[in-house]
mmCIF file of the C-alpha atoms, coordinates in Angstrom:
data_MODEL
# 
_entry.id   MODEL 
# 
loop_
_atom_site.group_PDB 
_atom_site.id 
_atom_site.type_symbol 
_atom_site.label_atom_id 
_atom_site.label_alt_id 
_atom_site.label_comp_id 
_atom_site.label_asym_id 
_atom_site.label_entity_id 
_atom_site.label_seq_id 
_atom_site.pdbx_PDB_ins_code 
_atom_site.Cartn_x 
_atom_site.Cartn_y 
_atom_site.Cartn_z 
_atom_site.occupancy 
_atom_site.B_iso_or_equiv 
_atom_site.pdbx_formal_charge 
_atom_site.auth_seq_id 
_atom_site.auth_comp_id 
_atom_site.auth_asym_id 
_atom_site.auth_atom_id 
_atom_site.pdbx_PDB_model_num 
ATOM 1   C CA . MET A 1 1   ? -39.670 43.460  -6.170  1.00 0.00 ? 1   MET A CA 1 
ATOM 2   C CA . LYS A 1 2   ? -40.709 39.828  -6.693  1.00 0.00 ? 2   LYS A CA 1 
ATOM 3   C CA . SER A 1 3   ? -38.197 39.391  -9.529  1.00 0.00 ? 3   SER A CA 1 
ATOM 4   C CA . ILE A 1 4   ? -35.385 40.791  -7.355  1.00 0.00 ? 4   ILE A CA 1 
ATOM 5   C CA . ARG A 1 5   ? -36.266 38.326  -4.594  1.00 0.00 ? 5   ARG A CA 1 
ATOM 6   C CA . ASN A 1 6   ? -36.319 35.430  -7.117  1.00 0.00 ? 6   ASN A CA 1 
ATOM 7   C CA . LEU A 1 7   ? -32.977 36.570  -8.507  1.00 0.00 ? 7   LEU A CA 1 
ATOM 8   C CA . LEU A 1 8   ? -31.538 36.742  -4.984  1.00 0.00 ? 8   LEU A CA 1 
ATOM 9   C CA . VAL A 1 9   ? -32.813 33.222  -4.121  1.00 0.00 ? 9   VAL A CA 1 
ATOM 10  C CA . LEU A 1 10  ? -31.465 31.848  -7.408  1.00 0.00 ? 10  LEU A CA 1 
ATOM 11  C CA . THR A 1 11  ? -28.071 33.467  -6.762  1.00 0.00 ? 11  THR A CA 1 
ATOM 12  C CA . ILE A 1 12  ? -27.887 31.962  -3.262  1.00 0.00 ? 12  ILE A CA 1 
ATOM 13  C CA . VAL A 1 13  ? -28.798 28.522  -4.584  1.00 0.00 ? 13  VAL A CA 1 
ATOM 14  C CA . ILE A 1 14  ? -26.171 28.749  -7.338  1.00 0.00 ? 14  ILE A CA 1 
ATOM 15  C CA . LEU A 1 15  ? -23.505 29.922  -4.879  1.00 0.00 ? 15  LEU A CA 1 
ATOM 16  C CA . GLY A 1 16  ? -24.474 27.154  -2.469  1.00 0.00 ? 16  GLY A CA 1 
ATOM 17  C CA . PHE A 1 17  ? -24.010 24.462  -5.087  1.00 0.00 ? 17  PHE A CA 1 
ATOM 18  C CA . SER A 1 18  ? -20.805 25.958  -6.439  1.00 0.00 ? 18  SER A CA 1 
ATOM 19  C CA . THR A 1 19  ? -19.129 25.965  -3.032  1.00 0.00 ? 19  THR A CA 1 
ATOM 20  C CA . MET A 1 20  ? -19.932 22.349  -2.233  1.00 0.00 ? 20  MET A CA 1 
ATOM 21  C CA . ASP A 1 21  ? -16.771 20.289  -2.058  1.00 0.00 ? 21  ASP A CA 1 
ATOM 22  C CA . VAL A 1 22  ? -17.149 17.580  -4.655  1.00 0.00 ? 22  VAL A CA 1 
ATOM 23  C CA . SER A 1 23  ? -13.503 17.541  -5.674  1.00 0.00 ? 23  SER A CA 1 
ATOM 24  C CA . ALA A 1 24  ? -12.824 14.575  -3.377  1.00 0.00 ? 24  ALA A CA 1 
ATOM 25  C CA . GLN A 1 25  ? -15.642 12.577  -4.941  1.00 0.00 ? 25  GLN A CA 1 
ATOM 26  C CA . HIS A 1 26  ? -14.373 11.742  -8.420  1.00 0.00 ? 26  HIS A CA 1 
ATOM 27  C CA . TYR A 1 27  ? -16.699 9.128   -9.809  1.00 0.00 ? 27  TYR A CA 1 
ATOM 28  C CA . THR A 1 28  ? -16.117 6.397   -12.297 1.00 0.00 ? 28  THR A CA 1 
ATOM 29  C CA . ASN A 1 29  ? -18.582 5.362   -14.987 1.00 0.00 ? 29  ASN A CA 1 
ATOM 30  C CA . ASN A 1 30  ? -20.498 3.154   -12.521 1.00 0.00 ? 30  ASN A CA 1 
ATOM 31  C CA . ASN A 1 31  ? -20.971 5.977   -9.987  1.00 0.00 ? 31  ASN A CA 1 
ATOM 32  C CA . VAL A 1 32  ? -18.487 4.407   -7.548  1.00 0.00 ? 32  VAL A CA 1 
ATOM 33  C CA . SER A 1 33  ? -16.077 6.935   -6.058  1.00 0.00 ? 33  SER A CA 1 
ATOM 34  C CA . LEU A 1 34  ? -12.328 6.498   -6.413  1.00 0.00 ? 34  LEU A CA 1 
ATOM 35  C CA . GLN A 1 35  ? -12.000 6.497   -2.632  1.00 0.00 ? 35  GLN A CA 1 
ATOM 36  C CA . THR A 1 36  ? -14.458 3.599   -2.411  1.00 0.00 ? 36  THR A CA 1 
ATOM 37  C CA . ILE A 1 37  ? -12.504 1.623   -5.004  1.00 0.00 ? 37  ILE A CA 1 
ATOM 38  C CA . GLU A 1 38  ? -9.222  2.372   -3.194  1.00 0.00 ? 38  GLU A CA 1 
ATOM 39  C CA . ARG A 1 39  ? -10.640 1.165   0.131   1.00 0.00 ? 39  ARG A CA 1 
ATOM 40  C CA . ARG A 1 40  ? -12.016 -1.998  -1.441  1.00 0.00 ? 40  ARG A CA 1 
ATOM 41  C CA . VAL A 1 41  ? -8.747  -2.792  -3.244  1.00 0.00 ? 41  VAL A CA 1 
ATOM 42  C CA . PHE A 1 42  ? -6.797  -2.310  -0.006  1.00 0.00 ? 42  PHE A CA 1 
ATOM 43  C CA . LYS A 1 43  ? -9.158  -4.559  1.962   1.00 0.00 ? 43  LYS A CA 1 
ATOM 44  C CA . GLU A 1 44  ? -9.056  -7.296  -0.658  1.00 0.00 ? 44  GLU A CA 1 
ATOM 45  C CA . LEU A 1 45  ? -5.260  -7.265  -1.070  1.00 0.00 ? 45  LEU A CA 1 
ATOM 46  C CA . ILE A 1 46  ? -4.469  -7.555  2.631   1.00 0.00 ? 46  ILE A CA 1 
ATOM 47  C CA . LYS A 1 47  ? -6.795  -10.569 2.880   1.00 0.00 ? 47  LYS A CA 1 
ATOM 48  C CA . LEU A 1 48  ? -4.899  -12.590 0.249   1.00 0.00 ? 48  LEU A CA 1 
ATOM 49  C CA . ASN A 1 49  ? -3.870  -16.013 1.597   1.00 0.00 ? 49  ASN A CA 1 
ATOM 50  C CA . HIS A 1 50  ? -0.305  -15.923 0.270   1.00 0.00 ? 50  HIS A CA 1 
ATOM 51  C CA . TYR A 1 51  ? 0.413   -12.237 1.021   1.00 0.00 ? 51  TYR A CA 1 
ATOM 52  C CA . GLY A 1 52  ? 3.002   -12.049 3.760   1.00 0.00 ? 52  GLY A CA 1 
ATOM 53  C CA . VAL A 1 53  ? 5.827   -10.115 5.297   1.00 0.00 ? 53  VAL A CA 1 
ATOM 54  C CA . PHE A 1 54  ? 8.106   -10.908 2.317   1.00 0.00 ? 54  PHE A CA 1 
ATOM 55  C CA . ASP A 1 55  ? 5.674   -9.434  -0.249  1.00 0.00 ? 55  ASP A CA 1 
ATOM 56  C CA . ASN A 1 56  ? 4.834   -5.820  -1.015  1.00 0.00 ? 56  ASN A CA 1 
ATOM 57  C CA . LEU A 1 57  ? 1.770   -4.820  -3.022  1.00 0.00 ? 57  LEU A CA 1 
ATOM 58  C CA . LYS A 1 58  ? 0.942   -1.297  -4.145  1.00 0.00 ? 58  LYS A CA 1 
ATOM 59  C CA . TYR A 1 59  ? -1.798  0.069   -6.379  1.00 0.00 ? 59  TYR A CA 1 
ATOM 60  C CA . LYS A 1 60  ? -3.040  3.207   -8.102  1.00 0.00 ? 60  LYS A CA 1 
ATOM 61  C CA . VAL A 1 61  ? -6.599  3.960   -9.127  1.00 0.00 ? 61  VAL A CA 1 
ATOM 62  C CA . HIS A 1 62  ? -7.233  6.166   -12.144 1.00 0.00 ? 62  HIS A CA 1 
ATOM 63  C CA . GLY A 1 63  ? -10.854 6.304   -13.204 1.00 0.00 ? 63  GLY A CA 1 
ATOM 64  C CA . ASN A 1 64  ? -12.057 2.727   -13.270 1.00 0.00 ? 64  ASN A CA 1 
ATOM 65  C CA . THR A 1 65  ? -8.542  1.355   -13.945 1.00 0.00 ? 65  THR A CA 1 
ATOM 66  C CA . VAL A 1 66  ? -6.505  -0.154  -11.119 1.00 0.00 ? 66  VAL A CA 1 
ATOM 67  C CA . THR A 1 67  ? -2.778  -0.628  -11.664 1.00 0.00 ? 67  THR A CA 1 
ATOM 68  C CA . LEU A 1 68  ? -1.096  -3.134  -9.352  1.00 0.00 ? 68  LEU A CA 1 
ATOM 69  C CA . TYR A 1 69  ? 2.625   -2.807  -8.493  1.00 0.00 ? 69  TYR A CA 1 
ATOM 70  C CA . GLY A 1 70  ? 5.064   -4.386  -6.104  1.00 0.00 ? 70  GLY A CA 1 
ATOM 71  C CA . LYS A 1 71  ? 7.126   -7.503  -5.584  1.00 0.00 ? 71  LYS A CA 1 
ATOM 72  C CA . VAL A 1 72  ? 5.967   -10.903 -4.395  1.00 0.00 ? 72  VAL A CA 1 
ATOM 73  C CA . VAL A 1 73  ? 7.658   -14.217 -3.668  1.00 0.00 ? 73  VAL A CA 1 
ATOM 74  C CA . GLN A 1 74  ? 4.997   -16.544 -5.119  1.00 0.00 ? 74  GLN A CA 1 
ATOM 75  C CA . PRO A 1 75  ? 3.312   -16.283 -8.535  1.00 0.00 ? 75  PRO A CA 1 
ATOM 76  C CA . ILE A 1 76  ? -0.043  -17.217 -6.962  1.00 0.00 ? 76  ILE A CA 1 
ATOM 77  C CA . THR A 1 77  ? 0.017   -13.936 -5.013  1.00 0.00 ? 77  THR A CA 1 
ATOM 78  C CA . LYS A 1 78  ? 0.267   -11.986 -8.270  1.00 0.00 ? 78  LYS A CA 1 
ATOM 79  C CA . LYS A 1 79  ? -2.600  -13.928 -9.842  1.00 0.00 ? 79  LYS A CA 1 
ATOM 80  C CA . SER A 1 80  ? -4.777  -13.703 -6.740  1.00 0.00 ? 80  SER A CA 1 
ATOM 81  C CA . ALA A 1 81  ? -4.232  -9.943  -6.452  1.00 0.00 ? 81  ALA A CA 1 
ATOM 82  C CA . GLU A 1 82  ? -5.415  -9.440  -10.026 1.00 0.00 ? 82  GLU A CA 1 
ATOM 83  C CA . ARG A 1 83  ? -8.364  -11.802 -9.580  1.00 0.00 ? 83  ARG A CA 1 
ATOM 84  C CA . VAL A 1 84  ? -9.751  -10.144 -6.432  1.00 0.00 ? 84  VAL A CA 1 
ATOM 85  C CA . THR A 1 85  ? -9.226  -6.673  -7.870  1.00 0.00 ? 85  THR A CA 1 
ATOM 86  C CA . ARG A 1 86  ? -11.194 -7.532  -11.018 1.00 0.00 ? 86  ARG A CA 1 
ATOM 87  C CA . ARG A 1 87  ? -14.179 -8.576  -8.860  1.00 0.00 ? 87  ARG A CA 1 
ATOM 88  C CA . ILE A 1 88  ? -14.483 -5.191  -7.158  1.00 0.00 ? 88  ILE A CA 1 
ATOM 89  C CA . GLY A 1 89  ? -17.518 -3.176  -8.233  1.00 0.00 ? 89  GLY A CA 1 
ATOM 90  C CA . GLY A 1 90  ? -16.567 -0.116  -10.271 1.00 0.00 ? 90  GLY A CA 1 
ATOM 91  C CA . VAL A 1 91  ? -13.269 -1.591  -11.501 1.00 0.00 ? 91  VAL A CA 1 
ATOM 92  C CA . GLY A 1 92  ? -13.293 -1.820  -15.274 1.00 0.00 ? 92  GLY A CA 1 
ATOM 93  C CA . ASN A 1 93  ? -9.659  -2.641  -16.008 1.00 0.00 ? 93  ASN A CA 1 
ATOM 94  C CA . VAL A 1 94  ? -6.735  -4.093  -14.047 1.00 0.00 ? 94  VAL A CA 1 
ATOM 95  C CA . VAL A 1 95  ? -3.133  -3.568  -15.146 1.00 0.00 ? 95  VAL A CA 1 
ATOM 96  C CA . ASN A 1 96  ? -0.939  -6.077  -13.323 1.00 0.00 ? 96  ASN A CA 1 
ATOM 97  C CA . LYS A 1 97  ? 2.667   -4.869  -13.025 1.00 0.00 ? 97  LYS A CA 1 
ATOM 98  C CA . ILE A 1 98  ? 3.488   -6.977  -9.969  1.00 0.00 ? 98  ILE A CA 1 
ATOM 99  C CA . GLU A 1 99  ? 6.968   -8.513  -10.185 1.00 0.00 ? 99  GLU A CA 1 
ATOM 100 C CA . VAL A 1 100 ? 7.437   -12.112 -9.068  1.00 0.00 ? 100 VAL A CA 1 
ATOM 101 C CA . LEU A 1 101 ? 10.834  -12.470 -7.437  1.00 0.00 ? 101 LEU A CA 1 
ATOM 102 C CA . PRO A 1 102 ? 12.992  -15.307 -8.784  1.00 0.00 ? 102 PRO A CA 1 
ATOM 103 C CA . PRO A 1 103 ? 13.051  -18.453 -6.634  1.00 0.00 ? 103 PRO A CA 1 
ATOM 104 C CA . SER A 1 104 ? 16.259  -18.553 -4.646  1.00 0.00 ? 104 SER A CA 1 
ATOM 105 C CA . GLY A 1 105 ? 17.328  -20.541 -1.612  1.00 0.00 ? 105 GLY A CA 1 
ATOM 106 C CA . PHE A 1 106 ? 19.907  -17.839 -0.908  1.00 0.00 ? 106 PHE A CA 1 
ATOM 107 C CA . ASP A 1 107 ? 17.229  -15.108 -0.875  1.00 0.00 ? 107 ASP A CA 1 
ATOM 108 C CA . ASP A 1 108 ? 14.949  -17.260 1.285   1.00 0.00 ? 108 ASP A CA 1 
ATOM 109 C CA . ALA A 1 109 ? 17.759  -17.646 3.824   1.00 0.00 ? 109 ALA A CA 1 
ATOM 110 C CA . VAL A 1 110 ? 18.380  -13.880 3.814   1.00 0.00 ? 110 VAL A CA 1 
ATOM 111 C CA . ARG A 1 111 ? 14.629  -13.240 4.290   1.00 0.00 ? 111 ARG A CA 1 
ATOM 112 C CA . TYR A 1 112 ? 14.387  -15.466 7.338   1.00 0.00 ? 112 TYR A CA 1 
ATOM 113 C CA . ARG A 1 113 ? 17.692  -14.269 8.850   1.00 0.00 ? 113 ARG A CA 1 
ATOM 114 C CA . THR A 1 114 ? 16.534  -10.656 8.444   1.00 0.00 ? 114 THR A CA 1 
ATOM 115 C CA . LEU A 1 115 ? 13.150  -11.339 10.042  1.00 0.00 ? 115 LEU A CA 1 
ATOM 116 C CA . ARG A 1 116 ? 14.790  -13.281 12.879  1.00 0.00 ? 116 ARG A CA 1 
ATOM 117 C CA . THR A 1 117 ? 17.267  -10.452 13.461  1.00 0.00 ? 117 THR A CA 1 
ATOM 118 C CA . PHE A 1 118 ? 14.465  -7.887  13.651  1.00 0.00 ? 118 PHE A CA 1 
ATOM 119 C CA . SER A 1 119 ? 12.346  -10.064 15.939  1.00 0.00 ? 119 SER A CA 1 
ATOM 120 C CA . ASN A 1 120 ? 15.197  -10.932 18.319  1.00 0.00 ? 120 ASN A CA 1 
ATOM 121 C CA . ASP A 1 121 ? 16.733  -7.485  18.687  1.00 0.00 ? 121 ASP A CA 1 
ATOM 122 C CA . GLY A 1 122 ? 15.757  -7.311  22.366  1.00 0.00 ? 122 GLY A CA 1 
ATOM 123 C CA . GLY A 1 123 ? 13.640  -4.245  21.727  1.00 0.00 ? 123 GLY A CA 1 
ATOM 124 C CA . SER A 1 124 ? 10.166  -3.755  20.422  1.00 0.00 ? 124 SER A CA 1 
ATOM 125 C CA . LEU A 1 125 ? 10.673  -4.165  16.674  1.00 0.00 ? 125 LEU A CA 1 
ATOM 126 C CA . TYR A 1 126 ? 8.742   -7.437  16.628  1.00 0.00 ? 126 TYR A CA 1 
ATOM 127 C CA . ARG A 1 127 ? 5.483   -5.437  16.787  1.00 0.00 ? 127 ARG A CA 1 
ATOM 128 C CA . TYR A 1 128 ? 6.023   -4.316  13.202  1.00 0.00 ? 128 TYR A CA 1 
ATOM 129 C CA . PHE A 1 129 ? 5.734   -7.925  12.008  1.00 0.00 ? 129 PHE A CA 1 
ATOM 130 C CA . LEU A 1 130 ? 2.608   -9.036  13.885  1.00 0.00 ? 130 LEU A CA 1 
ATOM 131 C CA . GLY A 1 131 ? -0.784  -9.826  12.394  1.00 0.00 ? 131 GLY A CA 1 
ATOM 132 C CA . ASN A 1 132 ? -2.072  -10.410 8.892   1.00 0.00 ? 132 ASN A CA 1 
ATOM 133 C CA . ASN A 1 133 ? -0.950  -7.009  7.661   1.00 0.00 ? 133 ASN A CA 1 
ATOM 134 C CA . PRO A 1 134 ? 2.485   -6.244  9.135   1.00 0.00 ? 134 PRO A CA 1 
ATOM 135 C CA . SER A 1 135 ? 3.489   -2.607  8.946   1.00 0.00 ? 135 SER A CA 1 
ATOM 136 C CA . VAL A 1 136 ? 7.030   -3.460  7.780   1.00 0.00 ? 136 VAL A CA 1 
ATOM 137 C CA . ARG A 1 137 ? 7.735   -5.684  4.781   1.00 0.00 ? 137 ARG A CA 1 
ATOM 138 C CA . ILE A 1 138 ? 11.062  -7.293  3.876   1.00 0.00 ? 138 ILE A CA 1 
ATOM 139 C CA . ILE A 1 139 ? 11.716  -7.635  0.146   1.00 0.00 ? 139 ILE A CA 1 
ATOM 140 C CA . VAL A 1 140 ? 14.839  -9.570  -0.849  1.00 0.00 ? 140 VAL A CA 1 
ATOM 141 C CA . ASP A 1 141 ? 15.933  -9.713  -4.468  1.00 0.00 ? 141 ASP A CA 1 
ATOM 142 C CA . ARG A 1 142 ? 19.281  -11.357 -5.205  1.00 0.00 ? 142 ARG A CA 1 
ATOM 143 C CA . GLY A 1 143 ? 20.653  -10.433 -1.771  1.00 0.00 ? 143 GLY A CA 1 
ATOM 144 C CA . HIS A 1 144 ? 19.487  -6.823  -1.923  1.00 0.00 ? 144 HIS A CA 1 
ATOM 145 C CA . VAL A 1 145 ? 16.995  -5.928  0.821   1.00 0.00 ? 145 VAL A CA 1 
ATOM 146 C CA . GLU A 1 146 ? 14.228  -3.340  0.550   1.00 0.00 ? 146 GLU A CA 1 
ATOM 147 C CA . LEU A 1 147 ? 12.350  -2.310  3.671   1.00 0.00 ? 147 LEU A CA 1 
ATOM 148 C CA . GLU A 1 148 ? 8.817   -1.096  2.922   1.00 0.00 ? 148 GLU A CA 1 
ATOM 149 C CA . GLY A 1 149 ? 6.029   0.162   5.150   1.00 0.00 ? 149 GLY A CA 1 
ATOM 150 C CA . TYR A 1 150 ? 5.628   2.300   8.244   1.00 0.00 ? 150 TYR A CA 1 
ATOM 151 C CA . VAL A 1 151 ? 7.386   2.684   11.589  1.00 0.00 ? 151 VAL A CA 1 
ATOM 152 C CA . ALA A 1 152 ? 6.411   4.780   14.603  1.00 0.00 ? 152 ALA A CA 1 
ATOM 153 C CA . ASN A 1 153 ? 9.579   6.849   15.016  1.00 0.00 ? 153 ASN A CA 1 
ATOM 154 C CA . ARG A 1 154 ? 12.978  7.734   13.591  1.00 0.00 ? 154 ARG A CA 1 
ATOM 155 C CA . GLY A 1 155 ? 14.775  5.499   16.125  1.00 0.00 ? 155 GLY A CA 1 
ATOM 156 C CA . ASP A 1 156 ? 13.002  2.377   14.840  1.00 0.00 ? 156 ASP A CA 1 
ATOM 157 C CA . TYR A 1 157 ? 13.683  3.488   11.252  1.00 0.00 ? 157 TYR A CA 1 
ATOM 158 C CA . ASN A 1 158 ? 17.415  3.752   11.981  1.00 0.00 ? 158 ASN A CA 1 
ATOM 159 C CA . LEU A 1 159 ? 17.553  0.550   14.030  1.00 0.00 ? 159 LEU A CA 1 
ATOM 160 C CA . LEU A 1 160 ? 15.873  -1.513  11.297  1.00 0.00 ? 160 LEU A CA 1 
ATOM 161 C CA . ASN A 1 161 ? 18.328  -0.077  8.768   1.00 0.00 ? 161 ASN A CA 1 
ATOM 162 C CA . ILE A 1 162 ? 21.364  -0.864  10.937  1.00 0.00 ? 162 ILE A CA 1 
ATOM 163 C CA . LEU A 1 163 ? 20.189  -4.387  11.755  1.00 0.00 ? 163 LEU A CA 1 
ATOM 164 C CA . ALA A 1 164 ? 19.367  -5.173  8.114   1.00 0.00 ? 164 ALA A CA 1 
ATOM 165 C CA . ASN A 1 165 ? 22.841  -4.090  7.045   1.00 0.00 ? 165 ASN A CA 1 
ATOM 166 C CA . GLY A 1 166 ? 24.335  -6.491  9.603   1.00 0.00 ? 166 GLY A CA 1 
ATOM 167 C CA . VAL A 1 167 ? 22.497  -9.591  8.389   1.00 0.00 ? 167 VAL A CA 1 
ATOM 168 C CA . PRO A 1 168 ? 24.900  -12.121 6.798   1.00 0.00 ? 168 PRO A CA 1 
ATOM 169 C CA . GLY A 1 169 ? 24.391  -12.372 3.038   1.00 0.00 ? 169 GLY A CA 1 
ATOM 170 C CA . VAL A 1 170 ? 22.830  -8.912  2.598   1.00 0.00 ? 170 VAL A CA 1 
ATOM 171 C CA . PHE A 1 171 ? 24.561  -6.991  -0.194  1.00 0.00 ? 171 PHE A CA 1 
ATOM 172 C CA . SER A 1 172 ? 22.679  -3.708  0.224   1.00 0.00 ? 172 SER A CA 1 
ATOM 173 C CA . VAL A 1 173 ? 19.695  -2.212  2.033   1.00 0.00 ? 173 VAL A CA 1 
ATOM 174 C CA . GLN A 1 174 ? 17.247  0.262   0.564   1.00 0.00 ? 174 GLN A CA 1 
ATOM 175 C CA . ASN A 1 175 ? 15.198  1.717   3.408   1.00 0.00 ? 175 ASN A CA 1 
ATOM 176 C CA . ASN A 1 176 ? 11.840  2.952   2.044   1.00 0.00 ? 176 ASN A CA 1 
ATOM 177 C CA . LEU A 1 177 ? 10.161  3.043   5.452   1.00 0.00 ? 177 LEU A CA 1 
ATOM 178 C CA . VAL A 1 178 ? 7.934   5.977   6.306   1.00 0.00 ? 178 VAL A CA 1 
ATOM 179 C CA . VAL A 1 179 ? 8.087   7.469   9.812   1.00 0.00 ? 179 VAL A CA 1 
ATOM 180 C CA . GLU A 1 180 ? 4.485   8.051   10.896  1.00 0.00 ? 180 GLU A CA 1 
ATOM 181 C CA . LYS A 1 181 ? 5.303   10.952  13.202  1.00 0.00 ? 181 LYS A CA 1 
ATOM 182 C CA . GLU A 1 182 ? 7.021   12.814  10.360  1.00 0.00 ? 182 GLU A CA 1 
ATOM 183 C CA . MET A 1 183 ? 4.222   12.376  7.812   1.00 0.00 ? 183 MET A CA 1 
ATOM 184 C CA . ILE A 1 184 ? 2.581   15.538  6.568   1.00 0.00 ? 184 ILE A CA 1 
ATOM 185 C CA . ARG A 1 185 ? -1.100  15.273  7.294   1.00 0.00 ? 185 ARG A CA 1 
# 
């Protein structure tokens, strides 16, 4: 009887541990979870001094390796992103694939005309460009515009696309905006 009770207790303990959800807690070699590293990388990147509305940084975390992607206007932004990422606890390796856009007076003019067009549309698009971490980013490379980030609804998505296509000097627009209300949660 005592051995059956011990077997039953052992079975319950084993089942209890096997059903615990640890799949979301992948740990690196330094016992820092991937989610913790991702949060820290995000917080450090948005605090960069030269990171603005005309830059777009992305990253992926795999184990203790962080790969940085995106396009930036100034080389210092690329260097700073790598530097702050290396300092994060749990990060063992940083692969920097950030592209520095070529300096161009033409592209600078297109950037500012596009931002001015969005801000002066008479509607509420300006809210997407406020603060240190604007939700919409304008990437201009040789006259080609990429819109990155998030908007609240499909109407704003379409309006930003239409306005960007009407900016003088824009050759094409690639709209990579995500509509928050349509995201699968």
